[in-house]
CSV table of C-alpha atoms and ligand atoms in Angstrom, one decimal:
chain,number,residue,atom,x,y,z
A,11,UNK,CA,144.2,89.5,66.6
A,12,UNK,CA,147.3,90.9,65.9
A,13,UNK,CA,150.1,88.9,64.8
A,14,UNK,CA,152.5,86.7,67.2
A,15,UNK,CA,155.2,88.7,66.0
A,16,UNK,CA,154.0,91.7,67.5
A,17,UNK,CA,153.4,90.6,71.3
A,18,UNK,CA,155.7,92.8,73.9
A,19,UNK,CA,158.8,91.6,75.0
A,20,UNK,CA,157.9,92.7,78.6
A,21,UNK,CA,155.1,90.5,78.6
A,22,UNK,CA,157.1,87.7,77.1
A,23,UNK,CA,159.3,88.4,80.2
A,24,UNK,CA,156.6,87.5,82.7
A,25,UNK,CA,155.8,83.8,81.1
A,26,UNK,CA,156.7,80.9,83.0
A,27,UNK,CA,155.2,78.6,80.8
A,28,UNK,CA,152.8,77.5,78.2
A,29,UNK,CA,150.0,75.6,78.3
A,30,UNK,CA,148.7,74.5,75.1
A,31,UNK,CA,145.8,72.2,72.7
A,32,UNK,CA,146.7,69.2,71.3
A,33,UNK,CA,144.5,68.5,68.3
A,34,UNK,CA,144.9,70.7,65.4
A,35,UNK,CA,147.1,72.8,67.4
A,36,UNK,CA,150.3,70.8,68.6
A,37,UNK,CA,149.3,68.5,66.6
A,38,UNK,CA,149.5,68.5,63.1
A,39,UNK,CA,146.8,66.2,61.6
A,40,UNK,CA,146.5,64.1,64.9
A,41,UNK,CA,150.5,62.8,64.1
A,42,UNK,CA,153.4,64.5,66.6
A,43,UNK,CA,156.2,65.9,64.0
A,44,UNK,CA,159.6,66.5,64.8
A,45,UNK,CA,159.6,70.1,64.6
A,46,UNK,CA,157.1,70.7,67.1
A,47,UNK,CA,158.8,68.0,69.7
A,48,UNK,CA,161.8,69.6,69.2
A,49,UNK,CA,160.5,73.1,70.3
A,50,UNK,CA,158.9,71.2,73.5
A,51,UNK,CA,162.6,70.1,74.4
A,52,UNK,CA,163.9,73.1,74.0
A,53,UNK,CA,161.8,75.3,75.9
A,54,UNK,CA,161.9,72.8,78.9
A,55,UNK,CA,165.9,73.0,77.9
A,56,UNK,CA,165.2,77.4,78.4
A,57,UNK,CA,163.4,76.4,81.8
A,58,UNK,CA,159.8,77.0,80.5
A,59,UNK,CA,157.0,75.0,82.4
A,60,UNK,CA,154.7,72.9,80.1
A,61,UNK,CA,151.5,71.6,80.1
A,62,UNK,CA,149.2,70.0,77.3
A,63,UNK,CA,145.5,70.9,78.2
A,64,UNK,CA,143.2,69.1,76.1
A,65,UNK,CA,140.0,67.3,75.6
A,66,UNK,CA,141.9,64.4,74.6
A,67,UNK,CA,141.3,60.8,77.5
A,68,UNK,CA,142.6,61.3,80.8
A,69,UNK,CA,145.1,57.6,79.4
A,70,UNK,CA,145.9,60.6,76.5
A,71,UNK,CA,147.4,63.1,79.5
A,72,UNK,CA,149.0,59.9,81.8
A,73,UNK,CA,151.5,58.9,78.0
A,74,UNK,CA,151.6,62.0,77.3
A,75,UNK,CA,153.1,63.6,80.8
A,76,UNK,CA,154.9,59.9,80.7
A,77,UNK,CA,157.0,60.3,77.7
A,78,UNK,CA,156.7,64.3,76.8
A,79,UNK,CA,159.2,67.0,78.3
A,80,UNK,CA,156.2,68.8,80.0
A,81,UNK,CA,155.5,69.2,83.6
A,82,UNK,CA,151.8,68.2,83.0
A,83,UNK,CA,148.8,67.2,81.6
A,84,UNK,CA,144.8,68.3,81.9
A,85,UNK,CA,142.7,66.0,79.9
A,86,UNK,CA,138.7,65.8,79.2
A,87,UNK,CA,138.5,69.9,78.6
A,88,UNK,CA,139.5,70.7,82.3
A,89,UNK,CA,138.5,67.6,84.7
A,90,UNK,CA,141.3,65.2,84.8
A,91,UNK,CA,144.8,66.2,85.3
A,92,UNK,CA,148.7,64.3,85.8
A,93,UNK,CA,151.8,65.1,87.1
A,94,UNK,CA,154.9,64.0,88.5
A,95,UNK,CA,155.4,62.5,91.5
A,96,UNK,CA,159.3,61.5,91.1
A,97,UNK,CA,159.6,59.0,89.1
A,98,UNK,CA,155.6,58.3,88.8
A,99,UNK,CA,152.8,59.8,87.4
A,100,UNK,CA,149.8,60.4,89.6
A,101,UNK,CA,146.5,61.6,88.7
A,102,UNK,CA,144.4,64.7,89.8
A,103,UNK,CA,140.4,65.0,90.5
A,104,UNK,CA,138.6,67.1,92.2
A,105,UNK,CA,135.8,64.4,92.6
A,106,UNK,CA,136.5,61.5,95.8
A,107,UNK,CA,137.1,58.0,93.7
A,108,UNK,CA,133.1,57.1,95.1
A,109,UNK,CA,131.8,60.3,93.9
A,110,UNK,CA,133.8,59.6,90.2
A,111,UNK,CA,132.2,56.1,90.4
A,112,UNK,CA,128.6,57.1,91.0
A,113,UNK,CA,128.8,60.5,88.2
A,114,UNK,CA,130.5,57.8,85.9
A,115,UNK,CA,127.5,55.7,86.2
A,116,UNK,CA,125.0,58.5,85.6
A,117,UNK,CA,126.6,59.3,83.0
A,118,UNK,CA,126.6,56.0,81.3
A,119,UNK,CA,123.0,56.1,82.5
A,120,UNK,CA,122.4,59.4,79.7
A,121,UNK,CA,124.7,58.7,77.4
A,122,UNK,CA,122.6,55.3,77.0
A,123,UNK,CA,119.7,57.2,76.2
A,124,UNK,CA,121.0,59.9,74.1
A,125,UNK,CA,122.1,57.2,71.9
A,126,UNK,CA,118.8,55.8,71.6
A,127,UNK,CA,117.4,58.8,70.9
A,128,UNK,CA,120.3,59.9,67.9
A,129,UNK,CA,121.7,56.7,66.4
A,130,UNK,CA,123.6,58.5,63.9
A,131,UNK,CA,126.3,59.5,66.3
A,132,UNK,CA,129.6,57.4,66.5
A,133,UNK,CA,131.3,57.3,69.3
A,134,UNK,CA,135.3,58.7,69.3
A,135,UNK,CA,138.0,55.7,68.7
A,136,UNK,CA,139.5,57.0,72.3
A,137,UNK,CA,136.2,56.4,74.5
A,138,UNK,CA,137.3,53.4,76.5
A,139,UNK,CA,140.3,55.9,78.1
A,140,UNK,CA,137.9,58.8,79.3
A,141,UNK,CA,137.3,59.1,82.9
A,142,UNK,CA,134.9,62.0,83.0
A,143,UNK,CA,133.2,62.1,79.7
A,144,UNK,CA,131.6,60.3,76.7
A,145,UNK,CA,132.7,61.3,73.6
A,146,UNK,CA,131.7,61.6,69.6
A,147,UNK,CA,133.6,61.8,66.1
A,148,UNK,CA,132.0,64.9,64.4
A,149,UNK,CA,135.0,65.1,61.9
A,150,UNK,CA,138.2,63.2,63.1
A,151,UNK,CA,137.3,59.7,61.0
A,152,UNK,CA,134.0,61.3,59.7
A,153,UNK,CA,132.7,64.6,59.0
A,154,UNK,CA,129.0,65.6,60.9
A,155,UNK,CA,127.1,68.3,59.5
A,156,UNK,CA,127.0,71.2,61.6
A,157,UNK,CA,123.3,70.9,62.2
A,158,UNK,CA,124.0,67.6,63.0
A,159,UNK,CA,126.3,69.2,65.6
A,160,UNK,CA,124.0,71.8,66.6
A,161,UNK,CA,120.5,69.2,67.3
A,162,UNK,CA,123.1,66.8,69.2
A,163,UNK,CA,124.1,69.6,71.4
A,164,UNK,CA,120.7,69.9,72.1
A,165,UNK,CA,119.6,67.0,73.0
A,166,UNK,CA,122.9,66.5,75.4
A,167,UNK,CA,122.0,69.6,76.9
A,168,UNK,CA,118.3,68.7,77.4
A,169,UNK,CA,119.5,65.6,79.7
A,170,UNK,CA,121.3,67.6,81.9
A,171,UNK,CA,124.7,67.1,80.5
A,172,UNK,CA,127.2,69.9,79.8
A,173,UNK,CA,128.9,70.1,76.4
A,174,UNK,CA,131.6,70.9,74.7
A,175,UNK,CA,133.3,70.4,71.2
A,176,UNK,CA,136.6,70.5,69.7
A,177,UNK,CA,137.7,70.7,65.8
A,178,UNK,CA,137.1,66.7,66.2
A,179,UNK,CA,134.8,65.5,68.8
A,180,UNK,CA,131.7,66.6,70.7
A,181,UNK,CA,132.3,65.4,74.6
A,182,UNK,CA,128.8,65.5,77.3
A,183,UNK,CA,130.0,65.5,80.3
A,184,UNK,CA,128.6,65.8,84.5
A,185,UNK,CA,131.3,67.9,85.1
A,186,UNK,CA,130.8,71.5,84.1
A,187,UNK,CA,134.5,71.4,83.9
A,188,UNK,CA,136.3,74.0,80.7
A,189,UNK,CA,140.1,73.7,80.2
A,190,UNK,CA,140.8,77.3,82.1
A,191,UNK,CA,139.3,76.4,85.0
A,192,UNK,CA,140.5,72.9,85.0
A,193,UNK,CA,144.4,73.8,84.4
A,194,UNK,CA,143.7,77.1,86.7
A,195,UNK,CA,142.3,74.7,89.6
A,196,UNK,CA,145.5,71.9,88.8
A,197,UNK,CA,147.9,74.4,88.9
A,198,UNK,CA,146.8,75.9,92.2
A,199,UNK,CA,146.3,72.2,93.7
A,200,UNK,CA,149.5,70.6,92.6
A,201,UNK,CA,152.0,73.5,92.5
A,202,UNK,CA,150.4,75.9,94.3
A,203,UNK,CA,149.7,78.8,92.0
A,204,UNK,CA,147.1,81.1,92.6
A,205,UNK,CA,145.1,81.1,89.9
A,206,UNK,CA,145.4,85.1,89.1
A,207,UNK,CA,149.1,84.9,89.0
A,208,UNK,CA,148.5,81.7,86.5
A,209,UNK,CA,146.5,83.8,84.4
A,210,UNK,CA,149.6,85.8,83.1
A,211,UNK,CA,152.3,83.7,84.0
A,212,UNK,CA,151.5,81.5,81.3
A,213,UNK,CA,150.7,82.0,77.5
A,214,UNK,CA,148.4,79.5,75.9
A,215,UNK,CA,148.2,78.1,72.4
A,216,UNK,CA,145.2,76.8,71.1
A,217,UNK,CA,142.4,76.2,67.3
A,218,UNK,CA,138.8,75.9,69.0
A,219,UNK,CA,135.8,75.8,70.4
A,220,UNK,CA,137.2,74.1,73.3
A,221,UNK,CA,139.4,76.5,73.9
A,222,UNK,CA,137.8,79.5,74.1
A,223,UNK,CA,137.3,79.6,78.2
A,224,UNK,CA,141.4,79.8,78.1
A,225,UNK,CA,141.1,82.5,75.4
A,226,UNK,CA,139.3,84.6,77.4
A,227,UNK,CA,141.2,83.5,81.1
A,228,UNK,CA,144.7,83.9,79.9
A,229,UNK,CA,146.9,86.9,79.6
A,230,UNK,CA,148.7,86.2,76.4
A,231,UNK,CA,146.5,83.7,75.2
A,232,UNK,CA,147.6,82.6,70.9
A,233,UNK,CA,145.1,81.1,68.9
A,234,UNK,CA,146.9,79.3,65.0
A,235,UNK,CA,146.2,80.2,62.2
A,236,UNK,CA,143.7,77.5,61.9
A,237,UNK,CA,141.5,78.7,64.0
A,238,UNK,CA,137.7,78.0,63.9
A,239,UNK,CA,134.8,78.1,65.3
A,240,UNK,CA,133.2,81.2,67.1
A,241,UNK,CA,134.9,82.2,70.6
A,242,UNK,CA,133.5,84.8,72.4
A,243,UNK,CA,136.7,86.2,73.4
A,244,UNK,CA,138.9,85.4,70.4
A,245,UNK,CA,142.5,85.0,71.1
A,246,UNK,CA,144.9,87.8,71.2
A,247,UNK,CA,147.7,86.6,69.2
A,248,UNK,CA,147.9,84.7,66.2
A,249,UNK,CA,150.3,82.6,64.7
A,250,UNK,CA,151.2,82.7,60.7
A,251,UNK,CA,151.5,79.3,60.1
A,252,UNK,CA,148.8,76.5,60.9
A,253,UNK,CA,148.6,74.0,64.0
A,254,UNK,CA,152.1,72.1,64.6
A,255,UNK,CA,153.9,75.2,62.9
A,256,UNK,CA,151.9,77.6,64.5
A,257,UNK,CA,153.5,76.2,68.2
A,258,UNK,CA,156.9,76.3,67.2
A,259,UNK,CA,156.6,79.7,66.1
A,260,UNK,CA,155.1,80.8,70.0
A,261,UNK,CA,158.2,78.6,70.6
A,262,UNK,CA,160.4,81.0,68.5
A,263,UNK,CA,159.0,83.6,69.9
A,264,UNK,CA,159.8,82.7,74.0
A,265,UNK,CA,162.9,81.9,73.0
A,266,UNK,CA,163.7,84.9,71.5
A,267,UNK,CA,162.9,86.9,74.2
A,268,UNK,CA,166.1,87.0,75.6
A,269,UNK,CA,168.1,87.5,72.4
B,17,LIG,MG1,142.9,71.7,69.1
């Protein structure tokens, strides 16, 4: 990983926007800090397209798209997107409503089985806002030891569930989604941006295991200094600052490209 300051200006000039993770990247220990929100407004004023790409629930994506100066949000690790349609916010799910309903019922059955096997697993506080997955708290309000997380992963996979972890959560789902494929499908479908082009037109910044697909997919991939977990492909660049400070650092580098 190279320092973010070494990102060549020619590469910066190819970027039309930023896709960014929320927890431990844009959000500082769960909080939206002034400097990060200000950086979003500065990027938006300079004409950058902005997308939150998160493991957080669909309900968070709808609110973020409504309230923040962003163009959309891809939530639940790629499964559900949100975009503006005039003054309204609309959802994007590649499944038809009846398909989603059937999948939710099947997911609920398997989650029940998983919880019977591992009663120590604690659901995350945000489960009620989710559409495509079910989520357990492994680091948000309680720390689950690494071997317990691995055991939970194995048990979920044995039930045919896809598993994704972030610094705070363990997600199980019947959607084989990841943040990169979810984002690329979303911008292709909603904004007509061809996936190969999108990979070089947006920078991605994240911190954790569930960002690995994006670190591999995006030409300009950035990890914040608090990068954790094990990524098969590490981000190409790393910020000096942690969390929101790292996000602001990327914003400043982008905004200085024409200086
Ligand atoms: Mg994160």
